[in-house]
Amino acid sequence: EPEVTQTPSHQVTQMGQEVILRCVPISNHLYFYWYRQILGQKVEFLVSFYNNEISEKSEIFDDQFSVERPDGSNFTLKIRSTKLEDSAMYFCASLRDPTYNEQFFGPGTRLTVL
Amino acid sequence: GQNIDQPTEMTATEGAIVQINCTYQTSGFNGLFWYQQHAGEAPTFLSYNVLDGLEEKGRFSSFLSRSKGYSYLLLKELQMKDSASYLCAVRRTSGTYKYIFGTGTRLKVLA
């Protein structure tokens, strides 16, 4: 069964460093998402991506964040200068199109900023 | 604005039935979704409602009333493995399809 994959599963970084989180969505899916979940809190929408561009972003998704789909398969989230409060699980998700109900989540990347 | 409310925690006994409620306020409503999330794992899709009424899927059922901004997830014949968080999420359209999640309800199933 097709699945969304994410790498790495864990990332530890120093405050101020750049991190890139990688995702491979399901190949025939058209809509891509990044979410963040701080430990013990709710899943928060960060950004949606469709037709090779950002379609919506939340107030969390400030200038420190960027997304790319560089080669038609990978979907990356970059945090330019990490802060302590960026420590969270980051989930990538993909949706084939809205007539399909299920949004598939990747297993997540746990980011720890020291 | 957008607001999704769920109880924080519920406890039930193995074999019992539990109902987890969700109320929401949003514009551009395009569906109500329920996900299960075990600790440290990704959410997994359980059910979807876009029209009023009940959707049944094995031991799980979900109900929607759009006029009341209300949904519930019904879990029957509870098993220990059902201990998890249950997330209510609303999909809305505003040029794109955006999912807004509630805080989740942590369900503990006791033997």
PDB file of C-alpha atoms in Angstrom:
ATOM      1  CA  GLU A   1       0.000   0.000   0.000  1.00  0.00           C
ATOM      2  CA  PRO A   2       1.405   3.455  -0.864  1.00  0.00           C
ATOM      3  CA  GLU A   3       2.515   5.546   2.086  1.00  0.00           C
ATOM      4  CA  VAL A   4       3.965   8.919   2.928  1.00  0.00           C
ATOM      5  CA  THR A   5       7.546   8.707   4.159  1.00  0.00           C
ATOM      6  CA  GLN A   6       9.535  11.231   6.168  1.00  0.00           C
ATOM      7  CA  THR A   7      13.205  11.575   7.002  1.00  0.00           C
ATOM      8  CA  PRO A   8      14.828  11.814   9.419  1.00  0.00           C
ATOM      9  CA  SER A   9      12.680  10.281  12.135  1.00  0.00           C
ATOM     10  CA  HIS A  10      14.576  12.285  14.762  1.00  0.00           C
ATOM     11  CA  GLN A  11      16.615  15.458  14.386  1.00  0.00           C
ATOM     12  CA  VAL A  12      18.533  17.185  17.146  1.00  0.00           C
ATOM     13  CA  THR A  13      19.943  20.615  16.389  1.00  0.00           C
ATOM     14  CA  GLN A  14      21.381  23.651  18.100  1.00  0.00           C
ATOM     15  CA  MET A  15      19.395  26.855  18.346  1.00  0.00           C
ATOM     16  CA  GLY A  16      20.066  29.080  15.352  1.00  0.00           C
ATOM     17  CA  GLN A  17      20.919  26.209  13.010  1.00  0.00           C
ATOM     18  CA  GLU A  18      19.057  25.440   9.806  1.00  0.00           C
ATOM     19  CA  VAL A  19      17.165  22.173   9.437  1.00  0.00           C
ATOM     20  CA  ILE A  20      15.543  20.557   6.447  1.00  0.00           C
ATOM     21  CA  LEU A  21      12.796  18.016   6.996  1.00  0.00           C
ATOM     22  CA  ARG A  22      12.058  15.740   4.093  1.00  0.00           C
ATOM     23  CA  CYS A  23       8.877  14.063   2.941  1.00  0.00           C
ATOM     24  CA  VAL A  24       7.964  11.855   0.000  1.00  0.00           C
ATOM     25  CA  PRO A  25       4.195  12.091  -0.548  1.00  0.00           C
ATOM     26  CA  ILE A  26       2.178   9.431  -2.305  1.00  0.00           C
ATOM     27  CA  SER A  27       2.971   9.679  -5.993  1.00  0.00           C
ATOM     28  CA  ASN A  28      -0.441  10.467  -7.499  1.00  0.00           C
ATOM     29  CA  HIS A  29      -1.431  12.932  -4.782  1.00  0.00           C
ATOM     30  CA  LEU A  30      -1.871  16.601  -5.593  1.00  0.00           C
ATOM     31  CA  TYR A  31      -2.180  18.428  -2.255  1.00  0.00           C
ATOM     32  CA  PHE A  32       0.608  18.477   0.305  1.00  0.00           C
ATOM     33  CA  TYR A  33       0.663  19.692   3.887  1.00  0.00           C
ATOM     34  CA  TRP A  34       3.008  20.290   6.782  1.00  0.00           C
ATOM     35  CA  TYR A  35       1.715  20.193  10.356  1.00  0.00           C
ATOM     36  CA  ARG A  36       3.381  20.708  13.692  1.00  0.00           C
ATOM     37  CA  GLN A  37       2.489  19.088  17.003  1.00  0.00           C
ATOM     38  CA  ILE A  38       4.190  20.327  20.147  1.00  0.00           C
ATOM     39  CA  LEU A  39       4.291  17.622  22.817  1.00  0.00           C
ATOM     40  CA  GLY A  40       0.900  17.289  24.494  1.00  0.00           C
ATOM     41  CA  GLN A  41      -0.738  19.832  22.225  1.00  0.00           C
ATOM     42  CA  LYS A  42      -2.915  19.756  19.140  1.00  0.00           C
ATOM     43  CA  VAL A  43      -1.931  19.203  15.533  1.00  0.00           C
ATOM     44  CA  GLU A  44      -1.389  22.652  14.015  1.00  0.00           C
ATOM     45  CA  PHE A  45      -1.605  23.471  10.321  1.00  0.00           C
ATOM     46  CA  LEU A  46       1.546  25.116   8.975  1.00  0.00           C
ATOM     47  CA  VAL A  47       1.217  25.234   5.197  1.00  0.00           C
ATOM     48  CA  SER A  48      -0.527  23.698   2.218  1.00  0.00           C
ATOM     49  CA  PHE A  49       1.009  23.277  -1.226  1.00  0.00           C
ATOM     50  CA  TYR A  50      -0.719  22.693  -4.533  1.00  0.00           C
ATOM     51  CA  ASN A  51       0.301  23.029  -8.143  1.00  0.00           C
ATOM     52  CA  ASN A  52       3.904  23.782  -7.172  1.00  0.00           C
ATOM     53  CA  GLU A  53       3.122  26.715  -4.959  1.00  0.00           C
ATOM     54  CA  ILE A  54       1.990  27.546  -1.456  1.00  0.00           C
ATOM     55  CA  SER A  55      -1.796  27.734  -1.381  1.00  0.00           C
ATOM     56  CA  GLU A  56      -2.191  28.749   2.256  1.00  0.00           C
ATOM     57  CA  LYS A  57       0.009  29.270   5.286  1.00  0.00           C
ATOM     58  CA  SER A  58      -0.709  29.838   8.950  1.00  0.00           C
ATOM     59  CA  GLU A  59       0.542  32.641  11.171  1.00  0.00           C
ATOM     60  CA  ILE A  60       3.103  30.172  12.555  1.00  0.00           C
ATOM     61  CA  PHE A  61       4.675  29.872   9.101  1.00  0.00           C
ATOM     62  CA  ASP A  62       6.772  33.023   9.252  1.00  0.00           C
ATOM     63  CA  ASP A  63       9.850  34.034   7.250  1.00  0.00           C
ATOM     64  CA  GLN A  64      11.941  31.391   9.022  1.00  0.00           C
ATOM     65  CA  PHE A  65       9.988  28.654   7.249  1.00  0.00           C
ATOM     66  CA  SER A  66       9.987  27.660   3.600  1.00  0.00           C
ATOM     67  CA  VAL A  67       8.765  24.700   1.574  1.00  0.00           C
ATOM     68  CA  GLU A  68       9.919  23.255  -1.716  1.00  0.00           C
ATOM     69  CA  ARG A  69       9.038  20.454  -4.048  1.00  0.00           C
ATOM     70  CA  PRO A  70      12.351  20.374  -5.873  1.00  0.00           C
ATOM     71  CA  ASP A  71      12.051  17.304  -8.035  1.00  0.00           C
ATOM     72  CA  GLY A  72       8.412  16.235  -8.300  1.00  0.00           C
ATOM     73  CA  SER A  73       8.683  13.647  -5.544  1.00  0.00           C
ATOM     74  CA  ASN A  74      10.281  15.199  -2.455  1.00  0.00           C
ATOM     75  CA  PHE A  75       8.525  17.856  -0.397  1.00  0.00           C
ATOM     76  CA  THR A  76      10.752  19.667   2.078  1.00  0.00           C
ATOM     77  CA  LEU A  77      10.249  21.989   5.018  1.00  0.00           C
ATOM     78  CA  LYS A  78      13.178  24.231   5.882  1.00  0.00           C
ATOM     79  CA  ILE A  79      13.549  26.134   9.121  1.00  0.00           C
ATOM     80  CA  ARG A  80      16.308  28.702   8.626  1.00  0.00           C
ATOM     81  CA  SER A  81      17.253  29.587  12.177  1.00  0.00           C
ATOM     82  CA  THR A  82      15.717  27.233  14.699  1.00  0.00           C
ATOM     83  CA  LYS A  83      14.409  28.408  18.050  1.00  0.00           C
ATOM     84  CA  LEU A  84      13.784  26.389  21.206  1.00  0.00           C
ATOM     85  CA  GLU A  85      10.036  26.662  20.613  1.00  0.00           C
ATOM     86  CA  ASP A  86      10.372  24.923  17.234  1.00  0.00           C
ATOM     87  CA  SER A  87      10.864  21.641  19.119  1.00  0.00           C
ATOM     88  CA  ALA A  88       7.916  19.495  18.037  1.00  0.00           C
ATOM     89  CA  MET A  89       6.779  16.621  15.838  1.00  0.00           C
ATOM     90  CA  TYR A  90       6.467  17.692  12.232  1.00  0.00           C
ATOM     91  CA  PHE A  91       4.050  15.731  10.091  1.00  0.00           C
ATOM     92  CA  CYS A  92       3.816  15.773   6.333  1.00  0.00           C
ATOM     93  CA  ALA A  93       0.507  14.756   4.758  1.00  0.00           C
ATOM     94  CA  SER A  94      -0.822  14.335   1.259  1.00  0.00           C
ATOM     95  CA  LEU A  95      -4.255  14.236  -0.318  1.00  0.00           C
ATOM     96  CA  ARG A  96      -4.996  12.878  -3.761  1.00  0.00           C
ATOM     97  CA  ASP A  97      -7.789  15.358  -4.385  1.00  0.00           C
ATOM     98  CA  PRO A  98     -10.784  16.495  -2.323  1.00  0.00           C
ATOM     99  CA  THR A  99     -13.085  13.847  -3.737  1.00  0.00           C
ATOM    100  CA  TYR A 100     -10.942  11.376  -1.837  1.00  0.00           C
ATOM    101  CA  ASN A 101     -11.567  11.814   1.849  1.00  0.00           C
ATOM    102  CA  GLU A 102      -8.442  10.416   3.367  1.00  0.00           C
ATOM    103  CA  GLN A 103      -5.469  12.640   4.022  1.00  0.00           C
ATOM    104  CA  PHE A 104      -2.463  10.374   4.530  1.00  0.00           C
ATOM    105  CA  PHE A 105       0.060  11.323   7.181  1.00  0.00           C
ATOM    106  CA  GLY A 106       3.731  10.453   7.254  1.00  0.00           C
ATOM    107  CA  PRO A 107       5.220   9.012  10.456  1.00  0.00           C
ATOM    108  CA  GLY A 108       6.634  12.386  11.481  1.00  0.00           C
ATOM    109  CA  THR A 109      10.010  13.892  12.306  1.00  0.00           C
ATOM    110  CA  ARG A 110      10.701  14.668  15.937  1.00  0.00           C
ATOM    111  CA  LEU A 111      12.736  17.895  16.027  1.00  0.00           C
ATOM    112  CA  THR A 112      14.573  18.802  19.208  1.00  0.00           C
ATOM    113  CA  VAL A 113      16.222  22.218  19.408  1.00  0.00           C
ATOM    114  CA  LEU A 114      18.817  22.602  22.158  1.00  0.00           C
TER     115      LEU A 114
ATOM    116  CA  GLY B   1     -12.984  32.524  13.305  1.00  0.00           C
ATOM    117  CA  GLN B   2     -12.466  28.823  13.739  1.00  0.00           C
ATOM    118  CA  ASN B   3     -13.056  26.924  16.919  1.00  0.00           C
ATOM    119  CA  ILE B   4     -13.175  23.187  17.559  1.00  0.00           C
ATOM    120  CA  ASP B   5     -13.982  21.831  21.018  1.00  0.00           C
ATOM    121  CA  GLN B   6     -13.643  18.314  22.369  1.00  0.00           C
ATOM    122  CA  PRO B   7     -13.434  16.926  25.883  1.00  0.00           C
ATOM    123  CA  THR B   8      -9.836  16.578  27.025  1.00  0.00           C
ATOM    124  CA  GLU B   9     -10.075  13.112  28.472  1.00  0.00           C
ATOM    125  CA  MET B  10     -12.515  10.213  28.787  1.00  0.00           C
ATOM    126  CA  THR B  11     -12.352   6.828  30.479  1.00  0.00           C
ATOM    127  CA  ALA B  12     -14.361   3.731  29.586  1.00  0.00           C
ATOM    128  CA  THR B  13     -14.344   0.021  30.252  1.00  0.00           C
ATOM    129  CA  GLU B  14     -13.374  -2.720  27.841  1.00  0.00           C
ATOM    130  CA  GLY B  15     -16.431  -3.953  25.939  1.00  0.00           C
ATOM    131  CA  ALA B  16     -18.400  -0.769  26.559  1.00  0.00           C
ATOM    132  CA  ILE B  17     -19.561   1.959  24.166  1.00  0.00           C
ATOM    133  CA  VAL B  18     -18.150   5.487  24.294  1.00  0.00           C
ATOM    134  CA  GLN B  19     -19.245   8.655  22.512  1.00  0.00           C
ATOM    135  CA  ILE B  20     -16.752  11.456  21.906  1.00  0.00           C
ATOM    136  CA  ASN B  21     -18.342  14.793  21.058  1.00  0.00           C
ATOM    137  CA  CYS B  22     -16.979  17.610  18.949  1.00  0.00           C
ATOM    138  CA  THR B  23     -18.429  21.065  18.348  1.00  0.00           C
ATOM    139  CA  TYR B  24     -17.086  23.429  15.764  1.00  0.00           C
ATOM    140  CA  GLN B  25     -17.479  26.865  14.270  1.00  0.00           C
ATOM    141  CA  THR B  26     -15.989  27.557  10.882  1.00  0.00           C
ATOM    142  CA  SER B  27     -16.608  29.176   7.534  1.00  0.00           C
ATOM    143  CA  GLY B  28     -16.326  27.275   4.264  1.00  0.00           C
ATOM    144  CA  PHE B  29     -17.177  23.920   5.843  1.00  0.00           C
ATOM    145  CA  ASN B  30     -16.132  21.004   3.619  1.00  0.00           C
ATOM    146  CA  GLY B  31     -16.252  17.992   5.890  1.00  0.00           C
ATOM    147  CA  LEU B  32     -15.683  16.713   9.403  1.00  0.00           C
ATOM    148  CA  PHE B  33     -12.979  14.127   9.971  1.00  0.00           C
ATOM    149  CA  TRP B  34     -12.062  11.876  12.865  1.00  0.00           C
ATOM    150  CA  TYR B  35      -8.533  10.592  13.369  1.00  0.00           C
ATOM    151  CA  GLN B  36      -6.979   8.243  15.891  1.00  0.00           C
ATOM    152  CA  GLN B  37      -3.541   9.058  17.245  1.00  0.00           C
ATOM    153  CA  HIS B  38      -1.471   6.803  19.474  1.00  0.00           C
ATOM    154  CA  ALA B  39       1.228   8.474  21.527  1.00  0.00           C
ATOM    155  CA  GLY B  40       4.293   9.328  19.441  1.00  0.00           C
ATOM    156  CA  GLU B  41       2.625   8.308  16.194  1.00  0.00           C
ATOM    157  CA  ALA B  42       0.929  10.045  13.284  1.00  0.00           C
ATOM    158  CA  PRO B  43      -2.839  10.515  13.095  1.00  0.00           C
ATOM    159  CA  THR B  44      -4.680   7.812  11.165  1.00  0.00           C
ATOM    160  CA  PHE B  45      -7.960   8.428   9.404  1.00  0.00           C
ATOM    161  CA  LEU B  46     -11.086   6.911  10.934  1.00  0.00           C
ATOM    162  CA  SER B  47     -14.108   8.547   9.343  1.00  0.00           C
ATOM    163  CA  TYR B  48     -15.522  11.401   7.327  1.00  0.00           C
ATOM    164  CA  ASN B  49     -18.874  13.182   7.256  1.00  0.00           C
ATOM    165  CA  VAL B  50     -19.900  15.944   4.908  1.00  0.00           C
ATOM    166  CA  LEU B  51     -23.669  15.449   4.975  1.00  0.00           C
ATOM    167  CA  ASP B  52     -25.857  15.245   8.069  1.00  0.00           C
ATOM    168  CA  GLY B  53     -26.373  11.820   9.527  1.00  0.00           C
ATOM    169  CA  LEU B  54     -24.562   8.744  10.661  1.00  0.00           C
ATOM    170  CA  GLU B  55     -21.695   6.970   8.912  1.00  0.00           C
ATOM    171  CA  GLU B  56     -20.926   3.473  10.169  1.00  0.00           C
ATOM    172  CA  LYS B  57     -17.663   1.652   9.711  1.00  0.00           C
ATOM    173  CA  GLY B  58     -17.340  -1.527  11.733  1.00  0.00           C
ATOM    174  CA  ARG B  59     -16.990  -0.696  15.435  1.00  0.00           C
ATOM    175  CA  PHE B  60     -16.754   3.014  14.674  1.00  0.00           C
ATOM    176  CA  SER B  61     -19.569   5.380  13.706  1.00  0.00           C
ATOM    177  CA  SER B  62     -19.561   9.108  13.218  1.00  0.00           C
ATOM    178  CA  PHE B  63     -22.463  11.534  13.214  1.00  0.00           C
ATOM    179  CA  LEU B  64     -22.733  15.067  11.873  1.00  0.00           C
ATOM    180  CA  SER B  65     -25.238  17.878  12.308  1.00  0.00           C
ATOM    181  CA  ARG B  66     -24.107  20.833  10.216  1.00  0.00           C
ATOM    182  CA  SER B  67     -26.820  23.163  11.502  1.00  0.00           C
ATOM    183  CA  LYS B  68     -25.654  22.560  15.081  1.00  0.00           C
ATOM    184  CA  GLY B  69     -21.954  22.476  14.311  1.00  0.00           C
ATOM    185  CA  TYR B  70     -21.799  19.141  16.090  1.00  0.00           C
ATOM    186  CA  SER B  71     -20.297  15.723  15.509  1.00  0.00           C
ATOM    187  CA  TYR B  72     -19.653  12.650  17.558  1.00  0.00           C
ATOM    188  CA  LEU B  73     -17.555   9.530  17.207  1.00  0.00           C
ATOM    189  CA  LEU B  74     -19.072   6.369  18.628  1.00  0.00           C
ATOM    190  CA  LEU B  75     -16.816   3.465  19.502  1.00  0.00           C
ATOM    191  CA  LYS B  76     -18.473   0.141  20.264  1.00  0.00           C
ATOM    192  CA  GLU B  77     -17.110  -3.027  21.894  1.00  0.00           C
ATOM    193  CA  LEU B  78     -14.137  -1.134  23.234  1.00  0.00           C
ATOM    194  CA  GLN B  79     -10.798  -2.889  23.229  1.00  0.00           C
ATOM    195  CA  MET B  80      -7.641  -2.031  25.142  1.00  0.00           C
ATOM    196  CA  LYS B  81      -5.960  -1.069  21.866  1.00  0.00           C
ATOM    197  CA  ASP B  82      -8.548   1.709  21.442  1.00  0.00           C
ATOM    198  CA  SER B  83      -6.715   3.672  24.153  1.00  0.00           C
ATOM    199  CA  ALA B  84      -5.495   6.660  22.139  1.00  0.00           C
ATOM    200  CA  SER B  85      -6.272  10.269  21.344  1.00  0.00           C
ATOM    201  CA  TYR B  86      -9.186  10.941  19.012  1.00  0.00           C
ATOM    202  CA  LEU B  87      -8.882  14.070  16.928  1.00  0.00           C
ATOM    203  CA  CYS B  88     -11.799  15.929  15.417  1.00  0.00           C
ATOM    204  CA  ALA B  89     -10.814  17.977  12.354  1.00  0.00           C
ATOM    205  CA  VAL B  90     -12.744  20.272  10.075  1.00  0.00           C
ATOM    206  CA  ARG B  91     -11.827  20.708   6.442  1.00  0.00           C
ATOM    207  CA  ARG B  92     -12.646  24.041   5.000  1.00  0.00           C
ATOM    208  CA  THR B  93     -12.314  25.543   1.570  1.00  0.00           C
ATOM    209  CA  SER B  94     -10.949  29.014   1.019  1.00  0.00           C
ATOM    210  CA  GLY B  95      -9.196  28.629  -2.288  1.00  0.00           C
ATOM    211  CA  THR B  96      -7.554  25.506  -0.955  1.00  0.00           C
ATOM    212  CA  TYR B  97      -8.461  22.625   1.349  1.00  0.00           C
ATOM    213  CA  LYS B  98      -7.331  23.277   4.884  1.00  0.00           C
ATOM    214  CA  TYR B  99      -7.697  20.955   7.867  1.00  0.00           C
ATOM    215  CA  ILE B 100      -8.144  22.456  11.330  1.00  0.00           C
ATOM    216  CA  PHE B 101      -7.717  20.064  14.242  1.00  0.00           C
ATOM    217  CA  GLY B 102      -9.263  20.089  17.674  1.00  0.00           C
ATOM    218  CA  THR B 103      -7.153  19.486  20.765  1.00  0.00           C
ATOM    219  CA  GLY B 104      -8.063  15.801  20.778  1.00  0.00           C
ATOM    220  CA  THR B 105      -9.744  13.593  23.354  1.00  0.00           C
ATOM    221  CA  ARG B 106      -7.519  11.170  25.225  1.00  0.00           C
ATOM    222  CA  LEU B 107      -9.444   7.932  25.738  1.00  0.00           C
ATOM    223  CA  LYS B 108      -8.357   5.415  28.346  1.00  0.00           C
ATOM    224  CA  VAL B 109      -9.875   1.957  28.123  1.00  0.00           C
ATOM    225  CA  LEU B 110      -9.741   0.055  31.382  1.00  0.00           C
ATOM    226  CA  ALA B 111      -9.906  -3.708  31.784  1.00  0.00           C
TER     227      ALA B 111
END
